[in-house]
Amino acid sequence: MKGDTLKNTTELFAEYCDVVSVDDVTKMLKLSKVTVYKLLKSGRIRTIKVGKRYIIPKRCVSEFLESC
């Protein structure tokens, strides 16, 4: 079942690059920037922070959706 979910999210997010921005995540999940930043800071969406910038692998967004 989880494999199917990952496949569905991969298809759903096909238009996005492999690495996405906070703005992209807000569009992908239909959430506010404040909520996305909370998810990133809490570690619920895994990310890499470079300076003040978040680098978010698209697969981490898919993994977050699977965990919900």
PDB file of N, CA and C in Angstrom:
ATOM      1  N   MET A   1       0.827  -1.188   0.000  1.00  0.00           N
ATOM      2  CA  MET A   1       0.000   0.000   0.000  1.00  0.00           C
ATOM      3  C   MET A   1       0.872   1.253   0.000  1.00  0.00           C
ATOM      4  N   LYS A   2       1.914   1.279   0.858  1.00  0.00           N
ATOM      5  CA  LYS A   2       2.767   2.465   0.897  1.00  0.00           C
ATOM      6  C   LYS A   2       3.474   2.675  -0.429  1.00  0.00           C
ATOM      7  N   GLY A   3       3.864   1.623  -1.097  1.00  0.00           N
ATOM      8  CA  GLY A   3       4.496   1.746  -2.405  1.00  0.00           C
ATOM      9  C   GLY A   3       3.574   2.410  -3.402  1.00  0.00           C
ATOM     10  N   ASP A   4       2.284   2.062  -3.317  1.00  0.00           N
ATOM     11  CA  ASP A   4       1.292   2.681  -4.192  1.00  0.00           C
ATOM     12  C   ASP A   4       1.160   4.164  -3.895  1.00  0.00           C
ATOM     13  N   THR A   5       1.189   4.532  -2.616  1.00  0.00           N
ATOM     14  CA  THR A   5       1.080   5.936  -2.235  1.00  0.00           C
ATOM     15  C   THR A   5       2.257   6.723  -2.775  1.00  0.00           C
ATOM     16  N   LEU A   6       3.467   6.162  -2.642  1.00  0.00           N
ATOM     17  CA  LEU A   6       4.653   6.842  -3.139  1.00  0.00           C
ATOM     18  C   LEU A   6       4.576   7.010  -4.649  1.00  0.00           C
ATOM     19  N   LYS A   7       4.088   5.986  -5.335  1.00  0.00           N
ATOM     20  CA  LYS A   7       3.943   6.068  -6.788  1.00  0.00           C
ATOM     21  C   LYS A   7       2.934   7.155  -7.151  1.00  0.00           C
ATOM     22  N   ASN A   8       1.826   7.224  -6.419  1.00  0.00           N
ATOM     23  CA  ASN A   8       0.811   8.239  -6.688  1.00  0.00           C
ATOM     24  C   ASN A   8       1.351   9.643  -6.452  1.00  0.00           C
ATOM     25  N   THR A   9       2.097   9.847  -5.375  1.00  0.00           N
ATOM     26  CA  THR A   9       2.640  11.182  -5.109  1.00  0.00           C
ATOM     27  C   THR A   9       3.717  11.531  -6.123  1.00  0.00           C
ATOM     28  N   THR A  10       4.466  10.539  -6.584  1.00  0.00           N
ATOM     29  CA  THR A  10       5.470  10.792  -7.618  1.00  0.00           C
ATOM     30  C   THR A  10       4.797  11.293  -8.882  1.00  0.00           C
ATOM     31  N   GLU A  11       3.703  10.664  -9.249  1.00  0.00           N
ATOM     32  CA  GLU A  11       2.951  11.109 -10.424  1.00  0.00           C
ATOM     33  C   GLU A  11       2.323  12.474 -10.183  1.00  0.00           C
ATOM     34  N   LEU A  12       1.799  12.688  -8.996  1.00  0.00           N
ATOM     35  CA  LEU A  12       1.140  13.941  -8.649  1.00  0.00           C
ATOM     36  C   LEU A  12       2.118  15.113  -8.692  1.00  0.00           C
ATOM     37  N   PHE A  13       3.349  14.877  -8.271  1.00  0.00           N
ATOM     38  CA  PHE A  13       4.348  15.940  -8.200  1.00  0.00           C
ATOM     39  C   PHE A  13       5.340  15.898  -9.358  1.00  0.00           C
ATOM     40  N   ALA A  14       4.993  15.238 -10.445  1.00  0.00           N
ATOM     41  CA  ALA A  14       5.909  15.063 -11.575  1.00  0.00           C
ATOM     42  C   ALA A  14       6.385  16.392 -12.160  1.00  0.00           C
ATOM     43  N   GLU A  15       5.578  17.430 -12.080  1.00  0.00           N
ATOM     44  CA  GLU A  15       5.943  18.725 -12.671  1.00  0.00           C
ATOM     45  C   GLU A  15       7.023  19.459 -11.875  1.00  0.00           C
ATOM     46  N   TYR A  16       7.282  19.015 -10.651  1.00  0.00           N
ATOM     47  CA  TYR A  16       8.268  19.683  -9.800  1.00  0.00           C
ATOM     48  C   TYR A  16       9.641  19.032  -9.952  1.00  0.00           C
ATOM     49  N   CYS A  17      10.698  19.830  -9.748  1.00  0.00           N
ATOM     50  CA  CYS A  17      12.076  19.326  -9.779  1.00  0.00           C
ATOM     51  C   CYS A  17      12.300  18.371  -8.603  1.00  0.00           C
ATOM     52  N   ASP A  18      13.418  17.665  -8.625  1.00  0.00           N
ATOM     53  CA  ASP A  18      13.739  16.719  -7.550  1.00  0.00           C
ATOM     54  C   ASP A  18      13.991  17.420  -6.218  1.00  0.00           C
ATOM     55  N   VAL A  19      14.397  18.678  -6.278  1.00  0.00           N
ATOM     56  CA  VAL A  19      14.603  19.494  -5.083  1.00  0.00           C
ATOM     57  C   VAL A  19      13.659  20.683  -5.194  1.00  0.00           C
ATOM     58  N   VAL A  20      12.881  20.918  -4.144  1.00  0.00           N
ATOM     59  CA  VAL A  20      11.856  21.961  -4.200  1.00  0.00           C
ATOM     60  C   VAL A  20      12.089  23.027  -3.135  1.00  0.00           C
ATOM     61  N   SER A  21      11.448  24.168  -3.339  1.00  0.00           N
ATOM     62  CA  SER A  21      11.547  25.287  -2.400  1.00  0.00           C
ATOM     63  C   SER A  21      10.360  25.268  -1.440  1.00  0.00           C
ATOM     64  N   VAL A  22      10.408  26.137  -0.462  1.00  0.00           N
ATOM     65  CA  VAL A  22       9.283  26.276   0.468  1.00  0.00           C
ATOM     66  C   VAL A  22       8.030  26.684  -0.309  1.00  0.00           C
ATOM     67  N   ASP A  23       8.180  27.598  -1.260  1.00  0.00           N
ATOM     68  CA  ASP A  23       7.028  28.011  -2.068  1.00  0.00           C
ATOM     69  C   ASP A  23       6.430  26.826  -2.828  1.00  0.00           C
ATOM     70  N   ASP A  24       7.299  25.968  -3.373  1.00  0.00           N
ATOM     71  CA  ASP A  24       6.806  24.773  -4.071  1.00  0.00           C
ATOM     72  C   ASP A  24       6.024  23.873  -3.122  1.00  0.00           C
ATOM     73  N   VAL A  25       6.543  23.675  -1.922  1.00  0.00           N
ATOM     74  CA  VAL A  25       5.868  22.806  -0.948  1.00  0.00           C
ATOM     75  C   VAL A  25       4.502  23.380  -0.574  1.00  0.00           C
ATOM     76  N   THR A  26       4.408  24.708  -0.450  1.00  0.00           N
ATOM     77  CA  THR A  26       3.104  25.308  -0.138  1.00  0.00           C
ATOM     78  C   THR A  26       2.099  24.986  -1.229  1.00  0.00           C
ATOM     79  N   LYS A  27       2.549  24.995  -2.481  1.00  0.00           N
ATOM     80  CA  LYS A  27       1.656  24.673  -3.603  1.00  0.00           C
ATOM     81  C   LYS A  27       1.342  23.178  -3.647  1.00  0.00           C
ATOM     82  N   MET A  28       2.354  22.361  -3.400  1.00  0.00           N
ATOM     83  CA  MET A  28       2.173  20.912  -3.458  1.00  0.00           C
ATOM     84  C   MET A  28       1.179  20.424  -2.413  1.00  0.00           C
ATOM     85  N   LEU A  29       1.274  20.968  -1.199  1.00  0.00           N
ATOM     86  CA  LEU A  29       0.454  20.489  -0.084  1.00  0.00           C
ATOM     87  C   LEU A  29      -0.735  21.393   0.223  1.00  0.00           C
ATOM     88  N   LYS A  30      -0.807  22.523  -0.495  1.00  0.00           N
ATOM     89  CA  LYS A  30      -1.888  23.499  -0.275  1.00  0.00           C
ATOM     90  C   LYS A  30      -1.932  23.946   1.188  1.00  0.00           C
ATOM     91  N   LEU A  31      -0.747  24.314   1.688  1.00  0.00           N
ATOM     92  CA  LEU A  31      -0.597  24.793   3.060  1.00  0.00           C
ATOM     93  C   LEU A  31       0.010  26.189   3.034  1.00  0.00           C
ATOM     94  N   SER A  32      -0.119  26.901   4.140  1.00  0.00           N
ATOM     95  CA  SER A  32       0.489  28.227   4.238  1.00  0.00           C
ATOM     96  C   SER A  32       1.998  28.090   4.445  1.00  0.00           C
ATOM     97  N   LYS A  33       2.715  29.180   4.168  1.00  0.00           N
ATOM     98  CA  LYS A  33       4.161  29.181   4.398  1.00  0.00           C
ATOM     99  C   LYS A  33       4.482  28.952   5.868  1.00  0.00           C
ATOM    100  N   VAL A  34       3.690  29.547   6.747  1.00  0.00           N
ATOM    101  CA  VAL A  34       3.919  29.391   8.190  1.00  0.00           C
ATOM    102  C   VAL A  34       3.839  27.917   8.574  1.00  0.00           C
ATOM    103  N   THR A  35       2.832  27.222   8.071  1.00  0.00           N
ATOM    104  CA  THR A  35       2.662  25.798   8.377  1.00  0.00           C
ATOM    105  C   THR A  35       3.817  24.977   7.814  1.00  0.00           C
ATOM    106  N   VAL A  36       4.227  25.272   6.587  1.00  0.00           N
ATOM    107  CA  VAL A  36       5.344  24.537   5.982  1.00  0.00           C
ATOM    108  C   VAL A  36       6.620  24.753   6.793  1.00  0.00           C
ATOM    109  N   TYR A  37       6.894  25.989   7.194  1.00  0.00           N
ATOM    110  CA  TYR A  37       8.082  26.246   8.020  1.00  0.00           C
ATOM    111  C   TYR A  37       8.013  25.483   9.340  1.00  0.00           C
ATOM    112  N   LYS A  38       6.835  25.386   9.941  1.00  0.00           N
ATOM    113  CA  LYS A  38       6.687  24.622  11.185  1.00  0.00           C
ATOM    114  C   LYS A  38       7.005  23.146  10.948  1.00  0.00           C
ATOM    115  N   LEU A  39       6.529  22.598   9.832  1.00  0.00           N
ATOM    116  CA  LEU A  39       6.799  21.197   9.499  1.00  0.00           C
ATOM    117  C   LEU A  39       8.290  20.965   9.270  1.00  0.00           C
ATOM    118  N   LEU A  40       8.944  21.918   8.626  1.00  0.00           N
ATOM    119  CA  LEU A  40      10.380  21.796   8.374  1.00  0.00           C
ATOM    120  C   LEU A  40      11.172  21.887   9.672  1.00  0.00           C
ATOM    121  N   LYS A  41      10.842  22.871  10.495  1.00  0.00           N
ATOM    122  CA  LYS A  41      11.578  23.073  11.749  1.00  0.00           C
ATOM    123  C   LYS A  41      11.373  21.924  12.727  1.00  0.00           C
ATOM    124  N   SER A  42      10.187  21.311  12.693  1.00  0.00           N
ATOM    125  CA  SER A  42       9.909  20.193  13.599  1.00  0.00           C
ATOM    126  C   SER A  42      10.517  18.880  13.107  1.00  0.00           C
ATOM    127  N   GLY A  43      10.956  18.855  11.849  1.00  0.00           N
ATOM    128  CA  GLY A  43      11.531  17.640  11.285  1.00  0.00           C
ATOM    129  C   GLY A  43      10.512  16.700  10.672  1.00  0.00           C
ATOM    130  N   ARG A  44       9.250  17.089  10.657  1.00  0.00           N
ATOM    131  CA  ARG A  44       8.229  16.213  10.057  1.00  0.00           C
ATOM    132  C   ARG A  44       8.430  16.088   8.551  1.00  0.00           C
ATOM    133  N   ILE A  45       8.922  17.149   7.921  1.00  0.00           N
ATOM    134  CA  ILE A  45       9.398  17.065   6.538  1.00  0.00           C
ATOM    135  C   ILE A  45      10.912  17.213   6.622  1.00  0.00           C
ATOM    136  N   ARG A  46      11.625  16.175   6.205  1.00  0.00           N
ATOM    137  CA  ARG A  46      13.087  16.211   6.278  1.00  0.00           C
ATOM    138  C   ARG A  46      13.632  17.204   5.256  1.00  0.00           C
ATOM    139  N   THR A  47      14.672  17.900   5.639  1.00  0.00           N
ATOM    140  CA  THR A  47      15.234  18.940   4.791  1.00  0.00           C
ATOM    141  C   THR A  47      16.713  19.128   5.085  1.00  0.00           C
ATOM    142  N   ILE A  48      17.362  19.865   4.225  1.00  0.00           N
ATOM    143  CA  ILE A  48      18.746  20.275   4.438  1.00  0.00           C
ATOM    144  C   ILE A  48      18.721  21.790   4.525  1.00  0.00           C
ATOM    145  N   LYS A  49      19.319  22.328   5.569  1.00  0.00           N
ATOM    146  CA  LYS A  49      19.344  23.781   5.717  1.00  0.00           C
ATOM    147  C   LYS A  49      20.744  24.277   5.366  1.00  0.00           C
ATOM    148  N   VAL A  50      20.807  25.188   4.402  1.00  0.00           N
ATOM    149  CA  VAL A  50      22.062  25.792   3.972  1.00  0.00           C
ATOM    150  C   VAL A  50      21.959  27.278   4.269  1.00  0.00           C
ATOM    151  N   GLY A  51      22.665  27.712   5.294  1.00  0.00           N
ATOM    152  CA  GLY A  51      22.513  29.098   5.736  1.00  0.00           C
ATOM    153  C   GLY A  51      21.097  29.291   6.251  1.00  0.00           C
ATOM    154  N   LYS A  52      20.385  30.223   5.649  1.00  0.00           N
ATOM    155  CA  LYS A  52      18.989  30.460   6.023  1.00  0.00           C
ATOM    156  C   LYS A  52      18.018  29.780   5.069  1.00  0.00           C
ATOM    157  N   ARG A  53      18.540  29.091   4.077  1.00  0.00           N
ATOM    158  CA  ARG A  53      17.709  28.504   3.027  1.00  0.00           C
ATOM    159  C   ARG A  53      17.469  27.016   3.274  1.00  0.00           C
ATOM    160  N   TYR A  54      16.234  26.588   3.002  1.00  0.00           N
ATOM    161  CA  TYR A  54      15.883  25.173   3.108  1.00  0.00           C
ATOM    162  C   TYR A  54      15.973  24.521   1.729  1.00  0.00           C
ATOM    163  N   ILE A  55      16.646  23.390   1.657  1.00  0.00           N
ATOM    164  CA  ILE A  55      16.717  22.567   0.453  1.00  0.00           C
ATOM    165  C   ILE A  55      15.875  21.332   0.763  1.00  0.00           C
ATOM    166  N   ILE A  56      14.803  21.128   0.002  1.00  0.00           N
ATOM    167  CA  ILE A  56      13.837  20.077   0.322  1.00  0.00           C
ATOM    168  C   ILE A  56      13.770  19.069  -0.828  1.00  0.00           C
ATOM    169  N   PRO A  57      14.271  17.860  -0.623  1.00  0.00           N
ATOM    170  CA  PRO A  57      14.107  16.827  -1.649  1.00  0.00           C
ATOM    171  C   PRO A  57      12.616  16.491  -1.817  1.00  0.00           C
ATOM    172  N   LYS A  58      12.190  16.394  -3.052  1.00  0.00           N
ATOM    173  CA  LYS A  58      10.778  16.107  -3.336  1.00  0.00           C
ATOM    174  C   LYS A  58      10.345  14.794  -2.690  1.00  0.00           C
ATOM    175  N   ARG A  59      11.235  13.828  -2.642  1.00  0.00           N
ATOM    176  CA  ARG A  59      10.871  12.537  -2.031  1.00  0.00           C
ATOM    177  C   ARG A  59      10.539  12.692  -0.553  1.00  0.00           C
ATOM    178  N   CYS A  60      11.129  13.684   0.113  1.00  0.00           N
ATOM    179  CA  CYS A  60      10.828  13.915   1.531  1.00  0.00           C
ATOM    180  C   CYS A  60       9.407  14.440   1.709  1.00  0.00           C
ATOM    181  N   VAL A  61       8.930  15.195   0.733  1.00  0.00           N
ATOM    182  CA  VAL A  61       7.533  15.657   0.771  1.00  0.00           C
ATOM    183  C   VAL A  61       6.615  14.447   0.596  1.00  0.00           C
ATOM    184  N   SER A  62       6.960  13.558  -0.329  1.00  0.00           N
ATOM    185  CA  SER A  62       6.174  12.336  -0.540  1.00  0.00           C
ATOM    186  C   SER A  62       6.179  11.456   0.706  1.00  0.00           C
ATOM    187  N   GLU A  63       7.338  11.325   1.346  1.00  0.00           N
ATOM    188  CA  GLU A  63       7.429  10.524   2.576  1.00  0.00           C
ATOM    189  C   GLU A  63       6.576  11.125   3.685  1.00  0.00           C
ATOM    190  N   PHE A  64       6.538  12.448   3.767  1.00  0.00           N
ATOM    191  CA  PHE A  64       5.687  13.113   4.757  1.00  0.00           C
ATOM    192  C   PHE A  64       4.223  12.743   4.516  1.00  0.00           C
ATOM    193  N   LEU A  65       3.786  12.777   3.267  1.00  0.00           N
ATOM    194  CA  LEU A  65       2.392  12.434   2.961  1.00  0.00           C
ATOM    195  C   LEU A  65       2.082  10.987   3.320  1.00  0.00           C
ATOM    196  N   GLU A  66       3.041  10.099   3.086  1.00  0.00           N
ATOM    197  CA  GLU A  66       2.840   8.688   3.445  1.00  0.00           C
ATOM    198  C   GLU A  66       2.656   8.510   4.943  1.00  0.00           C
ATOM    199  N   SER A  67       3.337   9.338   5.724  1.00  0.00           N
ATOM    200  CA  SER A  67       3.296   9.184   7.178  1.00  0.00           C
ATOM    201  C   SER A  67       2.021   9.749   7.800  1.00  0.00           C
ATOM    202  N   CYS A  68       1.260  10.486   7.027  1.00  0.00           N
ATOM    203  CA  CYS A  68       0.024  11.101   7.562  1.00  0.00           C
ATOM    204  C   CYS A  68      -1.096  10.093   7.673  1.00  0.00           C
TER     205      CYS A  68
END
